[in-house]
Structure formats: C-alpha cells, structure tokens
Amino acid sequence: MYTSNNFQSSGIQKIAEPPPSPPAMAFVPVKFSRPQLVPPLFCSRRIYVHLAFLIVIIIILGLIRLMSQVKVTFVEYHLKSDSDAELVTLPKRFASARGAYCLDGSPPAFYLRNSPSPSVKFWIIYLPGGSWCLTEEECLQRSHTDLGSSHVARTSMPLDGLLSNNCEINPDFCYWNVVVLQYCDGSSFLGNQSLVLGNESKPLYLRGAIVFDTLIEYLISTTHLGSAEQILLAGSSAGGVGAFIHVDRLRTRLPQTVKTLHVLVDAAMFVNTADINEGFTLAHMFQKLYSFHSLKDSESIRECTTVQTSDNEWTCLLPGVYNQFVFTPAFFINSMYDTWQRRNILKIVCDADSCPEKYLPTIYATRDAIHNLAGSITKSKKNGAFLTVCPRHTIVIRPWFFNLEVGGLSLLNSIALWLQHHEATTSYDVVDLQSALEQCQDILK
C-alpha cells in the first residue's frame, strides 16, 4: 500500500473527491443568459425598496409644490403691493468693463417697478438720500452697509409718496414706471476717483459718476426706459444734489424718443449759513466731499468748476451757484425749517418744539436764506418751488406728502402743473417756528 509520500515521490497527484450532490430542490431558479432590464418585482426586499423610493418621490413633489405656492404667494404679494420695487443687480461683467463699483467693489444696483400698463412710457428715476462719506475711514465703514454695497442691499424697497402706485391718492403718477438707483458711492453719484483706496483685503472705490452713467446705460439697454417719452429725474437730500447736477448730462445720454425731461429736487436746498458757533459747517463738508471724491474732473459739474477760482470750485455743489448752469426745468421742494440742516449744519441738537430761544436767530437766518434761494431759482419761468414750514427732511417719498398744500393748491398738483409748463411756484408765508408747528400738527399725522 502506498502512502501519500509515495504519491509525491512517484510524481502522481492525488485527485480530490467530488463534493456530494445537493439534495433535490422543489424549485430551481432559472438562470438567464443576459442581464435583466427590470429586476423581479415580487420580492419582499424589493417591495420595501420601491415603497421607500416612492415615499421619497412623494415628499420631493410635495416640497416642490409647497415652494411653488410660496413663490406664487410672494409674487402676488409684490404685484398687489402699493410700495414695492424689486432689486436688480448689474451683471459683474457689465459693471467691471466700465469700472463701475460701489464703495466695496460690488456691482451697482437699482430697484424697479414697472407700470401695470405696458403702453405707459413715462418714467421716474429716483436718487435716494443718505448724506456723504468724507474720509477713507467713513467710506470703509459705509461699505459694509447698503449705502456702500449691493451685496447687503434688501431685495425689495417700499415706495410711497410721489412713487406710490395707489391711484386713489396719487392719480397723476400711479401708472408711471419707477426706478430707484441704489445710493452706494457716498458722493451724490458724483465721485470721480480712478485710484482704488484702502488695501487688498478692503479695497475702496469712489466712482459715483461712473456708477450713475453705467446704471443709465444698463437701464436703456435692458428695460423700456429706452423707449420712454417723458422722464422725471428726482432726488432727495444727497440724491437731490446728484439729480440737479446730473440732469443735463442725462439728457445727452437718453435716446431721441424722450420728448421731455424734468428734474425734481427734494430737501437739497443747502445754504451756507453760519452755525451756532459762527462756523460754516456746510462749506467744510462740501470742500471735503469735493476733494476726497475728486469731483473736479467729474463731467457733469465741470462746466461750473472751470469758471470758479480754485478755492471756490466746491461751491458748485450749492444749488444757488449751480442753478445758472442747468438747462433742464427744475422744481425744488424743501422745508424752511429743515431738520437735517438744523442738526448737522447749524449744530442745533434739539426738537423743533423744544429749541432754546437763543438758537432761534440762527434758525431764522437759515429759513430766510432758503426762502431767498427759492426766489432766485424761480426767476426762470421754467422752474418751480414749493416751500413748507413743517420741520422735516425729505418730503417727496413720505406718506404725508399728499397732505401738504398752500392756498388751496396741494404739493402734488403743484408738481403736475409744473410738468405741464404752467406757473406753479408756491410758498408758505414766512412764519416763526411756533406758528409753523401749529400749522403742521395735523398735516404730518
């Protein structure tokens, strides 16, 4: 008998015995020679998988439907709203090609609310207020807010006053298309600094004039503004300064289809009167604005600055000086007791009903200067003015805008008559502050 060693030594391999046959099966699964496109459905494990998949699909479809309903509700809300315009940010490529940036380097933006009637070819272009930044530090701080960046701008803006589309209270302008330019440059849309200030991590752009031109160019090319027949350029406070200075240049950039252009200046009748310390705060502010934002070479203001001495070029920011260079018809709205000028220019920090008597001569000097400025502006029959004694700053976009009237003529009707080239210059009587408060206590509620 051979052992296992004998098999190895003789070169003969040992063959393994075959495995035992499986027991007979009642059901033998069929093997397919090609892959199945549809796997067997009647399998408990697969049923659970399909059920789970079906539940996921149902949940997804439910979420999509819910989101669609939310979107529809959102759109319907804004369509029905009397006061909302939607944010439109310029494409980065479009803005960058023109060097147009907000303070922080973000692209400019605007808010748009189209007329409910496509046939309406009347437009209001509104420049909001927001003071100015006069140093690098102020502008850097401002660049983190919606006054210096489109990145943090709200997605919609409520519109009231002259911009309202409520025809019951605003019948003359409720169907006009409205666009509000985001004020994100800190210079009344006039800055002309080509250099980038700040540093690589926090760049600072002072290019308000280019921002204005680029926004207008984009609006003409992408909205019905390009086919407008009548345009009202309006602005409040710092925006009023920008609107007044830019309006003639705007005329040169508009298509020939525009038949009429007017400018409405709200709360921007800035007068260089002495403050309570016998200083001239407004002069100091405008000098810094002019130099820091390099306004000297800004095209819209150049006609005025070239005829001034170097020390007085900044005075072109004053409406009393720049008025002689404006061809477009202008309408000025202002309070003779402007609250912003009282606090920031006159340095009188008090409410109108509680100002110490020692400050009244300074307050009245500014009141008289504003009244005289209105008289100077309206010497030209194409211009109009509406002065109120109600102590407020910015009027045209306020809900109580419709309550202001004098001699039976409301502010709204006064603007409408001026647009139709009727003489509509109005002014309240020059009254003392206490009488002004008594006149206005019901109007501004």
GROMACS .gro file of C-alpha atoms in nm:
model
  445
    1MET     CA    1   0.000   0.000   0.000
    2TYR     CA    2   0.132   0.339  -0.095
    3THR     CA    3   0.132   0.635   0.142
    4SER     CA    4   0.086   1.000   0.049
    5ASN     CA    5   0.461   1.037   0.038
    6ASN     CA    6   0.477   0.756  -0.217
    7PHE     CA    7   0.237   0.953  -0.447
    8GLN     CA    8   0.452   1.266  -0.425
    9SER     CA    9   0.775   1.084  -0.484
   10SER     CA   10   0.639   0.896  -0.785
   11GLY     CA   11   0.505   1.221  -0.944
   12ILE     CA   12   0.143   1.112  -0.923
   13GLN     CA   13  -0.102   1.376  -0.783
   14LYS     CA   14  -0.384   1.286  -0.556
   15ILE     CA   15  -0.727   1.373  -0.707
   16ALA     CA   16  -0.979   1.529  -0.470
   17GLU     CA   17  -1.307   1.352  -0.433
   18PRO     CA   18  -1.610   1.539  -0.588
   19PRO     CA   19  -1.848   1.715  -0.344
   20PRO     CA   20  -2.165   1.537  -0.256
   21SER     CA   21  -2.467   1.619  -0.475
   22PRO     CA   22  -2.713   1.878  -0.325
   23PRO     CA   23  -3.043   1.746  -0.211
   24ALA     CA   24  -3.326   1.757  -0.459
   25MET     CA   25  -3.500   2.102  -0.469
   26ALA     CA   26  -3.866   2.156  -0.531
   27PHE     CA   27  -3.794   2.485  -0.714
   28VAL     CA   28  -3.481   2.565  -0.909
   29PRO     CA   29  -3.440   2.936  -1.011
   30VAL     CA   30  -3.393   2.992  -1.378
   31LYS     CA   31  -3.064   3.146  -1.486
   32PHE     CA   32  -3.079   3.396  -1.767
   33SER     CA   33  -2.803   3.426  -2.017
   34ARG     CA   34  -2.843   3.811  -2.043
   35PRO     CA   35  -2.889   4.084  -1.780
   36GLN     CA   36  -3.240   4.187  -1.682
   37LEU     CA   37  -3.352   4.541  -1.754
   38VAL     CA   38  -3.627   4.517  -1.495
   39PRO     CA   39  -3.550   4.317  -1.183
   40PRO     CA   40  -3.813   4.087  -1.037
   41LEU     CA   41  -4.080   4.293  -0.865
   42PHE     CA   42  -4.237   4.035  -0.643
   43CYS     CA   43  -3.963   4.016  -0.386
   44SER     CA   44  -4.024   4.129  -0.029
   45ARG     CA   45  -3.694   4.318  -0.008
   46ARG     CA   46  -3.753   4.489  -0.340
   47ILE     CA   47  -4.105   4.584  -0.240
   48TYR     CA   48  -3.968   4.770   0.062
   49VAL     CA   49  -3.707   4.947  -0.154
   50HIS     CA   50  -3.971   5.056  -0.405
   51LEU     CA   51  -4.203   5.173  -0.131
   52ALA     CA   52  -3.924   5.379   0.025
   53PHE     CA   53  -3.835   5.523  -0.315
   54LEU     CA   54  -4.199   5.609  -0.381
   55ILE     CA   55  -4.229   5.783  -0.045
   56VAL     CA   56  -3.917   5.992  -0.120
   57ILE     CA   57  -4.061   6.091  -0.459
   58ILE     CA   58  -4.391   6.191  -0.298
   59ILE     CA   59  -4.208   6.401  -0.038
   60ILE     CA   60  -3.998   6.575  -0.306
   61LEU     CA   61  -4.305   6.650  -0.518
   62GLY     CA   62  -4.480   6.785  -0.211
   63LEU     CA   63  -4.188   7.013  -0.131
   64ILE     CA   64  -4.173   7.137  -0.491
   65ARG     CA   65  -4.543   7.216  -0.484
   66LEU     CA   66  -4.510   7.392  -0.149
   67MET     CA   67  -4.219   7.601  -0.277
   68SER     CA   68  -4.418   7.689  -0.591
   69GLN     CA   69  -4.709   7.804  -0.377
   70VAL     CA   70  -4.473   8.015  -0.163
   71LYS     CA   71  -4.324   8.173  -0.476
   72VAL     CA   72  -4.668   8.245  -0.621
   73THR     CA   73  -4.778   8.399  -0.292
   74PHE     CA   74  -4.459   8.607  -0.283
   75VAL     CA   75  -4.508   8.732  -0.639
   76GLU     CA   76  -4.877   8.805  -0.585
   77TYR     CA   77  -4.792   8.995  -0.269
   78HIS     CA   78  -4.547   9.220  -0.451
   79LEU     CA   79  -4.775   9.267  -0.752
   80LYS     CA   80  -5.055   9.379  -0.523
   81SER     CA   81  -4.830   9.594  -0.303
   82ASP     CA   82  -4.856   9.971  -0.335
   83SER     CA   83  -4.499  10.026  -0.240
   84ASP     CA   84  -4.254   9.761  -0.355
   85ALA     CA   85  -3.986   9.773  -0.622
   86GLU     CA   86  -3.757   9.475  -0.682
   87LEU     CA   87  -3.377   9.478  -0.667
   88VAL     CA   88  -3.182   9.431  -0.989
   89THR     CA   89  -2.803   9.400  -0.958
   90LEU     CA   90  -2.596   9.469  -1.266
   91PRO     CA   91  -2.401   9.174  -1.409
   92LYS     CA   92  -2.043   9.179  -1.282
   93ARG     CA   93  -1.902   9.162  -1.633
   94PHE     CA   94  -2.110   9.462  -1.745
   95ALA     CA   95  -2.010   9.673  -1.444
   96SER     CA   96  -1.642   9.571  -1.446
   97ALA     CA   97  -1.599   9.653  -1.814
   98ARG     CA   98  -1.689  10.014  -1.728
   99GLY     CA   99  -1.511  10.032  -1.393
  100ALA     CA  100  -1.840  10.090  -1.211
  101TYR     CA  101  -1.833   9.975  -0.849
  102CYS     CA  102  -1.999  10.052  -0.519
  103LEU     CA  103  -1.766  10.152  -0.237
  104ASP     CA  104  -1.683   9.789  -0.157
  105GLY     CA  105  -1.630   9.682  -0.519
  106SER     CA  106  -1.971   9.521  -0.564
  107PRO     CA  107  -2.164   9.596  -0.885
  108PRO     CA  108  -2.420   9.881  -0.881
  109ALA     CA  109  -2.789   9.804  -0.848
  110PHE     CA  110  -3.132   9.957  -0.883
  111TYR     CA  111  -3.491   9.890  -0.777
  112LEU     CA  112  -3.754   9.859  -1.048
  113ARG     CA  113  -4.131   9.865  -1.051
  114ASN     CA  114  -4.283   9.859  -1.397
  115SER     CA  115  -4.609  10.027  -1.479
  116PRO     CA  116  -4.909   9.789  -1.474
  117SER     CA  117  -4.980   9.918  -1.825
  118PRO     CA  118  -4.712   9.831  -2.085
  119SER     CA  119  -4.824  10.124  -2.301
  120VAL     CA  120  -4.715  10.382  -2.042
  121LYS     CA  121  -4.387  10.543  -2.145
  122PHE     CA  122  -4.348  10.779  -1.851
  123TRP     CA  123  -4.064  10.716  -1.606
  124ILE     CA  124  -3.947  10.841  -1.267
  125ILE     CA  125  -3.578  10.787  -1.194
  126TYR     CA  126  -3.523  10.849  -0.823
  127LEU     CA  127  -3.193  10.907  -0.641
  128PRO     CA  128  -3.232  10.847  -0.265
  129GLY     CA  129  -3.054  11.040   0.007
  130GLY     CA  130  -2.804  10.921   0.264
  131SER     CA  131  -2.555  11.204   0.332
  132TRP     CA  132  -2.191  11.152   0.228
  133CYS     CA  133  -1.869  10.987   0.344
  134LEU     CA  134  -1.585  11.239   0.360
  135THR     CA  135  -1.286  11.033   0.473
  136GLU     CA  136  -1.143  10.691   0.395
  137GLU     CA  137  -1.249  10.558   0.734
  138GLU     CA  138  -1.607  10.685   0.692
  139CYS     CA  139  -1.632  10.528   0.347
  140LEU     CA  140  -1.489  10.197   0.469
  141GLN     CA  141  -1.750  10.184   0.745
  142ARG     CA  142  -2.018  10.274   0.495
  143SER     CA  143  -1.901   9.999   0.257
  144HIS     CA  144  -2.035   9.736   0.498
  145THR     CA  145  -2.390   9.873   0.467
  146ASP     CA  146  -2.641   9.912   0.185
  147LEU     CA  147  -2.509  10.267   0.146
  148GLY     CA  148  -2.185  10.122   0.013
  149SER     CA  149  -2.254   9.772  -0.113
  150SER     CA  150  -2.509   9.596  -0.330
  151HIS     CA  151  -2.423   9.267  -0.156
  152VAL     CA  152  -2.623   9.369   0.151
  153ALA     CA  153  -2.900   9.556  -0.028
  154ARG     CA  154  -3.252   9.442   0.058
  155THR     CA  155  -3.433   9.253  -0.215
  156SER     CA  156  -3.726   9.495  -0.236
  157MET     CA  157  -3.797   9.856  -0.148
  158PRO     CA  158  -4.129  10.006  -0.032
  159LEU     CA  159  -4.231  10.310  -0.236
  160ASP     CA  160  -4.458  10.586  -0.111
  161GLY     CA  161  -4.542  10.948  -0.178
  162LEU     CA  162  -4.479  11.052  -0.537
  163LEU     CA  163  -4.357  10.697  -0.613
  164SER     CA  164  -4.673  10.524  -0.493
  165ASN     CA  165  -4.886  10.330  -0.742
  166ASN     CA  166  -5.203  10.385  -0.540
  167CYS     CA  167  -5.419  10.576  -0.787
  168GLU     CA  168  -5.665  10.685  -0.518
  169ILE     CA  169  -5.406  10.910  -0.354
  170ASN     CA  170  -5.153  10.951  -0.637
  171PRO     CA  171  -5.363  10.977  -0.955
  172ASP     CA  172  -5.109  11.174  -1.160
  173PHE     CA  173  -4.814  10.935  -1.118
  174CYS     CA  174  -4.954  10.596  -1.012
  175TYR     CA  175  -4.905  10.444  -1.357
  176TRP     CA  176  -4.552  10.570  -1.411
  177ASN     CA  177  -4.262  10.327  -1.428
  178VAL     CA  178  -4.034  10.379  -1.129
  179VAL     CA  179  -3.665  10.303  -1.091
  180VAL     CA  180  -3.468  10.383  -0.775
  181LEU     CA  181  -3.089  10.387  -0.811
  182GLN     CA  182  -2.915  10.233  -0.511
  183TYR     CA  183  -2.701  10.501  -0.346
  184CYS     CA  184  -2.381  10.308  -0.279
  185ASP     CA  185  -2.100  10.555  -0.358
  186GLY     CA  186  -2.117  10.816  -0.081
  187SER     CA  187  -2.073  11.114  -0.317
  188SER     CA  188  -2.419  11.202  -0.456
  189PHE     CA  189  -2.331  10.988  -0.761
  190LEU     CA  190  -2.054  11.237  -0.847
  191GLY     CA  191  -1.728  11.067  -0.738
  192ASN     CA  192  -1.452  11.052  -0.998
  193GLN     CA  193  -1.156  10.891  -0.819
  194SER     CA  194  -0.981  10.650  -1.057
  195LEU     CA  195  -0.745  10.512  -0.791
  196VAL     CA  196  -0.851  10.228  -0.564
  197LEU     CA  197  -0.808  10.329  -0.199
  198GLY     CA  198  -0.786  10.104   0.106
  199ASN     CA  199  -0.588   9.782   0.073
  200GLU     CA  200  -0.610   9.443  -0.100
  201SER     CA  201  -0.836   9.296   0.167
  202LYS     CA  202  -1.058   9.606   0.186
  203PRO     CA  203  -1.049   9.799  -0.144
  204LEU     CA  204  -1.243  10.124  -0.170
  205TYR     CA  205  -1.390  10.262  -0.492
  206LEU     CA  206  -1.500  10.626  -0.521
  207ARG     CA  207  -1.666  10.620  -0.863
  208GLY     CA  208  -2.014  10.762  -0.820
  209ALA     CA  209  -2.025  10.937  -1.159
  210ILE     CA  210  -1.936  10.616  -1.344
  211VAL     CA  211  -2.194  10.428  -1.135
  212PHE     CA  212  -2.463  10.674  -1.247
  213ASP     CA  213  -2.367  10.654  -1.615
  214THR     CA  214  -2.346  10.274  -1.607
  215LEU     CA  215  -2.685  10.234  -1.440
  216ILE     CA  216  -2.848  10.459  -1.701
  217GLU     CA  217  -2.677  10.270  -1.985
  218TYR     CA  218  -2.794   9.935  -1.849
  219LEU     CA  219  -3.150  10.059  -1.797
  220ILE     CA  220  -3.171  10.192  -2.153
  221SER     CA  221  -3.047   9.863  -2.298
  222THR     CA  222  -3.249   9.621  -2.083
  223THR     CA  223  -3.575   9.798  -1.989
  224HIS     CA  224  -3.840  10.008  -2.161
  225LEU     CA  225  -3.657  10.321  -2.049
  226GLY     CA  226  -3.500  10.315  -2.394
  227SER     CA  227  -3.843  10.389  -2.544
  228ALA     CA  228  -3.953  10.644  -2.282
  229GLU     CA  229  -4.131  10.961  -2.387
  230GLN     CA  230  -4.121  11.154  -2.059
  231ILE     CA  231  -3.872  11.122  -1.773
  232LEU     CA  232  -3.869  11.285  -1.433
  233LEU     CA  233  -3.531  11.265  -1.261
  234ALA     CA  234  -3.589  11.312  -0.888
  235GLY     CA  235  -3.369  11.303  -0.583
  236SER     CA  236  -3.381  11.369  -0.210
  237SER     CA  237  -3.109  11.530   0.002
  238ALA     CA  238  -2.772  11.396  -0.123
  239GLY     CA  239  -2.966  11.236  -0.409
  240GLY     CA  240  -3.120  11.575  -0.486
  241VAL     CA  241  -2.772  11.725  -0.526
  242GLY     CA  242  -2.681  11.443  -0.766
  243ALA     CA  243  -3.005  11.473  -0.964
  244PHE     CA  244  -2.967  11.850  -1.010
  245ILE     CA  245  -2.605  11.826  -1.124
  246HIS     CA  246  -2.652  11.518  -1.346
  247VAL     CA  247  -2.974  11.609  -1.524
  248ASP     CA  248  -2.828  11.792  -1.825
  249ARG     CA  249  -2.571  11.518  -1.880
  250LEU     CA  250  -2.852  11.262  -1.856
  251ARG     CA  251  -3.026  11.439  -2.143
  252THR     CA  252  -2.727  11.373  -2.370
  253ARG     CA  253  -2.733  11.001  -2.289
  254LEU     CA  254  -3.103  10.942  -2.348
  255PRO     CA  255  -3.246  10.828  -2.683
  256GLN     CA  256  -3.414  11.089  -2.902
  257THR     CA  257  -3.752  10.930  -2.834
  258VAL     CA  258  -3.755  11.108  -2.497
  259LYS     CA  259  -3.963  11.419  -2.555
  260THR     CA  260  -3.938  11.583  -2.214
  261LEU     CA  261  -3.701  11.567  -1.917
  262HIS     CA  262  -3.752  11.743  -1.584
  263VAL     CA  263  -3.569  11.735  -1.251
  264LEU     CA  264  -3.731  11.734  -0.908
  265VAL     CA  265  -3.503  11.834  -0.619
  266ASP     CA  266  -3.623  11.743  -0.271
  267ALA     CA  267  -3.462  11.854   0.056
  268ALA     CA  268  -3.142  11.970  -0.116
  269MET     CA  269  -3.168  12.348  -0.088
  270PHE     CA  270  -2.844  12.361   0.106
  271VAL     CA  271  -2.743  12.712   0.208
  272ASN     CA  272  -2.406  12.809   0.350
  273THR     CA  273  -2.516  12.996   0.662
  274ALA     CA  274  -2.325  13.018   0.991
  275ASP     CA  275  -2.383  12.760   1.264
  276ILE     CA  276  -2.430  12.837   1.633
  277ASN     CA  277  -2.051  12.861   1.677
  278GLU     CA  278  -2.017  13.112   1.390
  279GLY     CA  279  -1.855  12.844   1.178
  280PHE     CA  280  -1.954  12.731   0.830
  281THR     CA  281  -2.007  12.359   0.866
  282LEU     CA  282  -2.164  12.307   0.525
  283ALA     CA  283  -1.869  12.472   0.350
  284HIS     CA  284  -1.631  12.243   0.535
  285MET     CA  285  -1.834  11.934   0.444
  286PHE     CA  286  -1.866  12.023   0.076
  287GLN     CA  287  -1.496  12.110   0.049
  288LYS     CA  288  -1.403  11.766   0.182
  289LEU     CA  289  -1.661  11.597  -0.043
  290TYR     CA  290  -1.523  11.781  -0.346
  291SER     CA  291  -1.158  11.697  -0.280
  292PHE     CA  292  -1.185  11.344  -0.137
  293HIS     CA  293  -1.408  11.213  -0.418
  294SER     CA  294  -1.213  11.402  -0.688
  295LEU     CA  295  -1.515  11.590  -0.820
  296LYS     CA  296  -1.302  11.843  -1.006
  297ASP     CA  297  -1.291  11.628  -1.320
  298SER     CA  298  -1.646  11.491  -1.295
  299GLU     CA  299  -1.804  11.570  -1.634
  300SER     CA  300  -2.145  11.673  -1.504
  301ILE     CA  301  -2.006  11.951  -1.285
  302ARG     CA  302  -1.711  12.061  -1.499
  303GLU     CA  303  -1.890  12.348  -1.674
  304CYS     CA  304  -1.934  12.517  -1.336
  305THR     CA  305  -1.597  12.435  -1.179
  306THR     CA  306  -1.394  12.564  -1.474
  307VAL     CA  307  -1.520  12.920  -1.419
  308GLN     CA  308  -1.452  12.922  -1.044
  309THR     CA  309  -1.133  13.005  -0.863
  310SER     CA  310  -0.955  12.702  -0.721
  311ASP     CA  311  -1.074  12.793  -0.371
  312ASN     CA  312  -1.437  12.818  -0.477
  313GLU     CA  313  -1.477  12.516  -0.707
  314TRP     CA  314  -1.659  12.329  -0.429
  315THR     CA  315  -1.938  12.592  -0.433
  316CYS     CA  316  -2.074  12.428  -0.749
  317LEU     CA  317  -2.233  12.177  -0.513
  318LEU     CA  318  -2.459  12.454  -0.384
  319PRO     CA  319  -2.785  12.487  -0.580
  320GLY     CA  320  -2.763  12.865  -0.560
  321VAL     CA  321  -2.436  12.853  -0.755
  322TYR     CA  322  -2.501  12.560  -0.989
  323ASN     CA  323  -2.851  12.677  -1.087
  324GLN     CA  324  -2.721  12.909  -1.361
  325PHE     CA  325  -2.564  12.612  -1.543
  326VAL     CA  326  -2.880  12.395  -1.557
  327PHE     CA  327  -3.086  12.399  -1.876
  328THR     CA  328  -3.347  12.139  -1.771
  329PRO     CA  329  -3.661  12.266  -1.591
  330ALA     CA  330  -3.628  12.215  -1.215
  331PHE     CA  331  -3.873  12.201  -0.926
  332PHE     CA  332  -3.747  12.242  -0.568
  333ILE     CA  333  -3.923  12.111  -0.258
  334ASN     CA  334  -3.791  12.196   0.086
  335SER     CA  335  -3.876  12.277   0.443
  336MET     CA  336  -3.768  12.620   0.562
  337TYR     CA  337  -3.705  12.452   0.896
  338ASP     CA  338  -3.519  12.152   0.755
  339THR     CA  339  -3.440  11.918   1.043
  340TRP     CA  340  -3.122  11.767   0.892
  341GLN     CA  341  -2.971  12.108   0.825
  342ARG     CA  342  -3.062  12.222   1.175
  343ARG     CA  343  -2.882  11.931   1.342
  344ASN     CA  344  -2.592  11.871   1.106
  345ILE     CA  345  -2.522  12.213   0.954
  346LEU     CA  346  -2.634  12.454   1.226
  347LYS     CA  347  -2.525  12.216   1.507
  348ILE     CA  348  -2.850  12.273   1.694
  349VAL     CA  349  -2.942  11.942   1.856
  350CYS     CA  350  -3.299  11.989   1.972
  351ASP     CA  351  -3.652  11.911   1.863
  352ALA     CA  352  -3.839  12.190   1.687
  353ASP     CA  353  -4.084  12.227   1.975
  354SER     CA  354  -3.813  12.249   2.241
  355CYS     CA  355  -3.528  12.452   2.091
  356PRO     CA  356  -3.387  12.713   2.332
  357GLU     CA  357  -3.471  13.068   2.234
  358LYS     CA  358  -3.103  13.158   2.198
  359TYR     CA  359  -3.085  12.937   1.887
  360LEU     CA  360  -3.381  13.099   1.708
  361PRO     CA  361  -3.180  13.374   1.531
  362THR     CA  362  -2.959  13.107   1.369
  363ILE     CA  363  -3.264  12.901   1.272
  364TYR     CA  364  -3.440  13.204   1.123
  365ALA     CA  365  -3.131  13.309   0.929
  366THR     CA  366  -3.128  12.970   0.753
  367ARG     CA  367  -3.506  12.986   0.698
  368ASP     CA  368  -3.469  13.323   0.526
  369ALA     CA  369  -3.175  13.201   0.318
  370ILE     CA  370  -3.379  12.906   0.188
  371HIS     CA  371  -3.671  13.135   0.109
  372ASN     CA  372  -3.443  13.375  -0.082
  373LEU     CA  373  -3.286  13.083  -0.271
  374ALA     CA  374  -3.631  12.973  -0.389
  375GLY     CA  375  -3.695  13.324  -0.517
  376SER     CA  376  -3.366  13.321  -0.708
  377ILE     CA  377  -3.431  12.980  -0.863
  378THR     CA  378  -3.784  13.066  -0.976
  379LYS     CA  379  -3.678  13.381  -1.160
  380SER     CA  380  -3.658  13.145  -1.454
  381LYS     CA  381  -4.017  13.065  -1.558
  382LYS     CA  382  -3.921  12.704  -1.634
  383ASN     CA  383  -3.853  12.640  -1.263
  384GLY     CA  384  -4.086  12.597  -0.969
  385ALA     CA  385  -4.058  12.568  -0.591
  386PHE     CA  386  -4.272  12.453  -0.303
  387LEU     CA  387  -4.161  12.552   0.046
  388THR     CA  388  -4.320  12.425   0.363
  389VAL     CA  389  -4.265  12.546   0.716
  390CYS     CA  390  -4.326  12.196   0.852
  391PRO     CA  391  -3.999  12.084   1.020
  392ARG     CA  392  -3.898  11.778   0.821
  393HIS     CA  393  -3.620  11.648   0.596
  394THR     CA  394  -3.707  11.475   0.267
  395ILE     CA  395  -4.068  11.512   0.165
  396VAL     CA  396  -4.140  11.367  -0.175
  397ILE     CA  397  -4.137  10.997  -0.073
  398ARG     CA  398  -4.325  11.036   0.257
  399PRO     CA  399  -4.683  10.910   0.307
  400TRP     CA  400  -4.787  11.259   0.428
  401PHE     CA  401  -4.657  11.408   0.102
  402PHE     CA  402  -5.017  11.431  -0.018
  403ASN     CA  403  -5.127  11.641   0.282
  404LEU     CA  404  -4.908  11.941   0.206
  405GLU     CA  405  -5.081  12.236   0.040
  406VAL     CA  406  -5.088  12.615   0.036
  407GLY     CA  407  -5.355  12.848  -0.088
  408GLY     CA  408  -5.571  12.550  -0.180
  409LEU     CA  409  -5.304  12.405  -0.409
  410SER     CA  410  -5.151  12.077  -0.298
  411LEU     CA  411  -4.787  11.987  -0.350
  412LEU     CA  412  -4.893  11.703  -0.582
  413ASN     CA  413  -5.100  11.938  -0.802
  414SER     CA  414  -4.822  12.194  -0.797
  415ILE     CA  415  -4.577  11.938  -0.941
  416ALA     CA  416  -4.830  11.827  -1.202
  417LEU     CA  417  -4.888  12.186  -1.317
  418TRP     CA  418  -4.514  12.248  -1.340
  419LEU     CA  419  -4.469  11.938  -1.556
  420GLN     CA  420  -4.736  12.081  -1.787
  421HIS     CA  421  -4.535  12.405  -1.802
  422HIS     CA  422  -4.782  12.610  -1.601
  423GLU     CA  423  -4.653  12.857  -1.345
  424ALA     CA  424  -4.682  12.670  -1.018
  425THR     CA  425  -4.439  12.841  -0.785
  426THR     CA  426  -4.580  12.822  -0.433
  427SER     CA  427  -4.454  12.905  -0.090
  428TYR     CA  428  -4.583  12.922   0.262
  429ASP     CA  429  -4.573  13.252   0.441
  430VAL     CA  430  -4.256  13.303   0.639
  431VAL     CA  431  -4.374  13.238   0.994
  432ASP     CA  432  -4.199  13.179   1.324
  433LEU     CA  433  -4.119  12.829   1.443
  434GLN     CA  434  -4.402  12.807   1.693
  435SER     CA  435  -4.662  12.908   1.435
  436ALA     CA  436  -4.513  12.656   1.194
  437LEU     CA  437  -4.558  12.377   1.446
  438GLU     CA  438  -4.922  12.477   1.500
  439GLN     CA  439  -4.987  12.473   1.124
  440CYS     CA  440  -4.829  12.130   1.079
  441GLN     CA  441  -4.954  11.931   1.377
  442ASP     CA  442  -5.243  11.780   1.178
  443ILE     CA  443  -5.071  11.764   0.838
  444LEU     CA  444  -4.792  11.525   0.938
  445LYS     CA  445  -5.001  11.277   1.136
   0.00000   0.00000   0.00000
